mmCIF file of C-alpha atoms in Angstrom:
data_model
loop_
_atom_site.group_PDB
_atom_site.id
_atom_site.type_symbol
_atom_site.label_atom_id
_atom_site.label_comp_id
_atom_site.label_asym_id
_atom_site.label_seq_id
_atom_site.Cartn_x
_atom_site.Cartn_y
_atom_site.Cartn_z
ATOM 1 C CA MET V 1458 -8.262 -5.764 -31.150
ATOM 2 C CA SER V 1459 -6.229 -3.067 -29.357
ATOM 3 C CA ASP V 1460 -4.480 -0.343 -31.325
ATOM 4 C CA PRO V 1461 -0.795 -1.405 -31.651
ATOM 5 C CA THR V 1462 0.234 2.250 -31.728
ATOM 6 C CA GLY V 1463 -1.375 2.870 -28.330
ATOM 7 C CA ASP V 1464 0.202 2.636 -24.901
ATOM 8 C CA ARG V 1465 2.221 -0.225 -23.345
ATOM 9 C CA VAL V 1466 -0.832 -2.278 -22.455
ATOM 10 C CA ASP V 1467 -2.340 -1.847 -25.920
ATOM 11 C CA ARG V 1468 0.926 -3.050 -27.480
ATOM 12 C CA LEU V 1469 1.156 -6.002 -25.071
ATOM 13 C CA ILE V 1470 -2.417 -7.099 -25.763
ATOM 14 C CA ALA V 1471 -1.889 -6.696 -29.528
ATOM 15 C CA SER V 1472 1.224 -8.854 -29.447
ATOM 16 C CA TRP V 1473 -0.590 -11.647 -27.576
ATOM 17 C CA GLN V 1474 -3.556 -11.288 -29.914
ATOM 18 C CA ARG V 1475 -1.162 -11.898 -32.776
ATOM 19 C CA GLU V 1476 0.961 -14.630 -31.147
ATOM 20 C CA LEU V 1477 -1.310 -16.570 -28.794
ATOM 21 C CA PRO V 1478 -4.837 -15.166 -28.766
ATOM 22 C CA GLU V 1479 -6.228 -17.972 -26.622
ATOM 23 C CA VAL V 1480 -4.418 -16.519 -23.568
ATOM 24 C CA LEU V 1481 -6.520 -13.371 -23.770
ATOM 25 C CA TYR V 1482 -9.798 -12.986 -21.935
ATOM 26 C CA PRO V 1483 -12.183 -10.037 -21.732
ATOM 27 C CA THR V 1484 -10.436 -9.210 -18.421
ATOM 28 C CA SER V 1485 -6.867 -9.281 -19.778
ATOM 29 C CA GLU V 1486 -6.587 -5.569 -20.499
ATOM 30 C CA LEU V 1487 -8.130 -4.615 -17.150
ATOM 31 C CA THR V 1488 -5.725 -6.939 -15.337
ATOM 32 C CA LYS V 1489 -2.652 -5.560 -17.101
ATOM 33 C CA ARG V 1490 -3.720 -1.964 -16.469
ATOM 34 C CA ILE V 1491 -4.314 -2.613 -12.768
ATOM 35 C CA LEU V 1492 -0.943 -4.356 -12.449
ATOM 36 C CA LEU V 1493 0.816 -1.481 -14.213
ATOM 37 C CA LEU V 1494 -0.868 1.103 -11.989
ATOM 38 C CA ALA V 1495 -0.077 -0.930 -8.863
ATOM 39 C CA THR V 1496 3.583 -1.053 -9.882
ATOM 40 C CA GLU V 1497 3.664 2.728 -10.379
ATOM 41 C CA LEU V 1498 1.934 3.349 -7.030
ATOM 42 C CA ASN V 1499 4.249 0.932 -5.213
ATOM 43 C CA GLU V 1500 7.333 2.576 -6.706
ATOM 44 C CA ALA V 1501 6.107 6.043 -5.702
ATOM 45 C CA THR V 1502 5.517 4.758 -2.170
ATOM 46 C CA ARG V 1503 8.911 3.004 -1.955
ATOM 47 C CA GLN V 1504 10.712 6.155 -3.097
ATOM 48 C CA VAL V 1505 9.009 8.252 -0.415
ATOM 49 C CA LEU V 1506 9.721 5.616 2.234
ATOM 50 C CA ARG V 1507 13.409 5.403 1.254
ATOM 51 C CA GLU V 1508 13.665 9.174 1.714
ATOM 52 C CA LEU V 1509 12.133 8.792 5.187
ATOM 53 C CA GLY V 1510 14.320 5.788 6.089
ATOM 54 C CA LEU V 1511 11.401 3.358 6.341
ATOM 55 C CA THR V 1512 10.804 -0.073 4.895
ATOM 56 C CA THR V 1513 7.363 -0.927 3.560
ATOM 57 C CA ALA V 1514 6.736 -3.207 6.537
ATOM 58 C CA GLU V 1515 7.767 -0.495 9.008
ATOM 59 C CA PHE V 1516 5.497 1.970 7.230
ATOM 60 C CA ASP V 1517 2.594 -0.468 7.378
ATOM 61 C CA VAL V 1518 3.042 -0.978 11.128
ATOM 62 C CA ILE V 1519 3.398 2.667 12.154
ATOM 63 C CA VAL V 1520 0.553 3.762 9.887
ATOM 64 C CA SER V 1521 -1.697 1.016 11.227
ATOM 65 C CA LEU V 1522 -0.938 2.158 14.767
ATOM 66 C CA ARG V 1523 -1.483 5.824 13.887
ATOM 67 C CA ARG V 1524 -4.791 4.987 12.217
ATOM 68 C CA THR V 1525 -6.160 3.530 15.464
ATOM 69 C CA GLY V 1526 -6.288 6.962 17.108
ATOM 70 C CA THR V 1527 -5.052 7.935 20.539
ATOM 71 C CA PRO V 1528 -3.266 6.257 22.294
ATOM 72 C CA TYR V 1529 -1.974 4.722 19.008
ATOM 73 C CA ARG V 1530 -1.567 1.163 20.212
ATOM 74 C CA GLN V 1531 -2.635 -2.369 19.355
ATOM 75 C CA LYS V 1532 -2.095 -5.893 20.532
ATOM 76 C CA PRO V 1533 0.546 -7.643 18.423
ATOM 77 C CA SER V 1534 -2.029 -10.247 17.318
ATOM 78 C CA ASP V 1535 -4.440 -7.526 16.127
ATOM 79 C CA LEU V 1536 -1.624 -5.761 14.307
ATOM 80 C CA SER V 1537 -0.612 -9.004 12.559
ATOM 81 C CA ARG V 1538 -4.200 -9.697 11.550
ATOM 82 C CA ASN V 1539 -4.766 -6.145 10.265
ATOM 83 C CA LEU V 1540 -1.565 -6.199 8.218
ATOM 84 C CA LEU V 1541 -1.816 -9.826 7.069
ATOM 85 C CA LEU V 1542 1.620 -10.498 8.563
ATOM 86 C CA SER V 1543 2.722 -13.553 10.471
ATOM 87 C CA SER V 1544 3.263 -13.096 14.188
ATOM 88 C CA GLY V 1545 6.988 -13.618 13.591
ATOM 89 C CA GLY V 1546 7.041 -10.986 10.865
ATOM 90 C CA THR V 1547 5.211 -8.516 13.080
ATOM 91 C CA SER V 1548 7.631 -9.244 15.912
ATOM 92 C CA ASN V 1549 10.673 -8.664 13.679
ATOM 93 C CA VAL V 1550 9.345 -5.339 12.392
ATOM 94 C CA THR V 1551 8.337 -4.309 15.910
ATOM 95 C CA ASN V 1552 11.853 -5.076 17.170
ATOM 96 C CA GLN V 1553 13.314 -2.803 14.473
ATOM 97 C CA LEU V 1554 10.879 -0.034 15.359
ATOM 98 C CA VAL V 1555 11.615 -0.402 19.105
ATOM 99 C CA ARG V 1556 15.367 -0.069 18.406
ATOM 100 C CA ARG V 1557 14.661 3.102 16.419
ATOM 101 C CA GLY V 1558 12.527 4.557 19.219
ATOM 102 C CA LEU V 1559 9.386 4.683 17.057
ATOM 103 C CA VAL V 1560 7.324 2.220 19.121
ATOM 104 C CA VAL V 1561 7.390 0.769 22.618
ATOM 105 C CA ARG V 1562 6.008 -2.431 24.055
ATOM 106 C CA GLU V 1563 3.748 -1.859 27.040
ATOM 107 C CA PRO V 1564 1.725 -4.103 29.331
ATOM 108 C CA ASP V 1565 -1.827 -4.568 28.075
ATOM 109 C CA PRO V 1566 -4.039 -2.447 30.371
ATOM 110 C CA VAL V 1567 -6.872 -5.001 30.069
ATOM 111 C CA ASP V 1568 -4.855 -8.232 30.185
ATOM 112 C CA GLY V 1569 -1.788 -7.928 32.401
ATOM 113 C CA ARG V 1570 -0.271 -11.042 30.824
ATOM 114 C CA GLY V 1571 -0.247 -9.488 27.357
ATOM 115 C CA THR V 1572 1.501 -6.587 25.708
ATOM 116 C CA GLN V 1573 0.556 -3.834 23.332
ATOM 117 C CA ILE V 1574 2.637 -1.949 20.817
ATOM 118 C CA ARG V 1575 2.344 1.845 21.035
ATOM 119 C CA LEU V 1576 3.741 4.588 18.843
ATOM 120 C CA THR V 1577 6.089 7.003 20.559
ATOM 121 C CA ASP V 1578 5.751 10.726 19.868
ATOM 122 C CA GLU V 1579 8.555 10.358 17.328
ATOM 123 C CA GLY V 1580 6.697 7.421 15.753
ATOM 124 C CA VAL V 1581 3.470 9.436 15.506
ATOM 125 C CA ALA V 1582 5.310 12.301 13.811
ATOM 126 C CA LEU V 1583 7.067 9.977 11.338
ATOM 127 C CA ALA V 1584 3.848 8.075 10.572
ATOM 128 C CA GLU V 1585 2.095 11.351 9.785
ATOM 129 C CA ARG V 1586 4.968 12.594 7.587
ATOM 130 C CA ALA V 1587 5.051 9.236 5.779
ATOM 131 C CA VAL V 1588 1.296 9.181 5.134
ATOM 132 C CA GLN V 1589 1.331 12.776 3.922
ATOM 133 C CA ALA V 1590 4.321 12.167 1.620
ATOM 134 C CA SER V 1591 2.849 8.924 0.281
ATOM 135 C CA ALA V 1592 -0.541 10.515 -0.370
ATOM 136 C CA ALA V 1593 1.132 13.450 -2.145
ATOM 137 C CA ALA V 1594 3.212 11.092 -4.309
ATOM 138 C CA HIS V 1595 0.099 9.124 -5.259
ATOM 139 C CA HIS V 1596 -1.818 12.319 -5.978
ATOM 140 C CA GLN V 1597 1.024 13.451 -8.251
ATOM 141 C CA LEU V 1598 0.597 10.307 -10.379
ATOM 142 C CA TRP V 1599 -2.988 11.360 -11.149
ATOM 143 C CA SER V 1600 -2.418 15.136 -11.323
ATOM 144 C CA ASP V 1601 -2.970 15.288 -15.101
ATOM 145 C CA LEU V 1602 -6.441 13.752 -14.833
ATOM 146 C CA PRO V 1603 -9.616 15.784 -14.403
ATOM 147 C CA ASP V 1604 -11.441 15.167 -11.106
ATOM 148 C CA ASP V 1605 -14.450 13.640 -12.872
ATOM 149 C CA VAL V 1606 -12.232 11.033 -14.571
ATOM 150 C CA VAL V 1607 -10.648 10.128 -11.225
ATOM 151 C CA LYS V 1608 -14.111 9.762 -9.640
ATOM 152 C CA GLN V 1609 -15.359 7.614 -12.527
ATOM 153 C CA ALA V 1610 -12.281 5.373 -12.347
ATOM 154 C CA ALA V 1611 -12.665 4.976 -8.572
ATOM 155 C CA ALA V 1612 -16.352 4.087 -8.992
ATOM 156 C CA ALA V 1613 -15.564 1.547 -11.713
ATOM 157 C CA LEU V 1614 -12.836 -0.059 -9.587
ATOM 158 C CA ARG V 1615 -15.194 -0.154 -6.608
ATOM 159 C CA ASP V 1616 -17.617 -2.126 -8.791
ATOM 160 C CA VAL V 1617 -14.841 -4.456 -9.953
ATOM 161 C CA SER V 1618 -13.410 -5.035 -6.469
ATOM 162 C CA GLY V 1619 -16.777 -5.306 -4.697
ATOM 163 C CA LYS V 1620 -17.146 -9.022 -5.422
#
């Protein structure tokens, strides 16, 4: 049983152990810890994005485009697939980004009937600032941990998520 004087997850697991132990599995603590960490990472990201005037969806689109390398463009269907967004959702976010001057729609150089979405210079600069700020915020969450602990945790999570 977890130590009830421990952290939030330890206390949560202990209370379920006491109240309804059949809801606990060997994976319960791992699940709660991952969910807690995901919440902390998401909040750090949202705070950075608010400061930059971006929504999470806008961030996802401009970062996906930046990640493709020069000329920083993709077909809308590829962008939707890469981001797990519906085509309508991608279109709505793209419209917002076009209005802000961060992306443009261009004819597809391979298929004249299609279009591609390309980052503008302003979009490239904002994507880079956003990625740098997000990475720094995430790094700050782990700054108290020794490098070897971070590497061990990453390796363990790779094993867990490699199913």
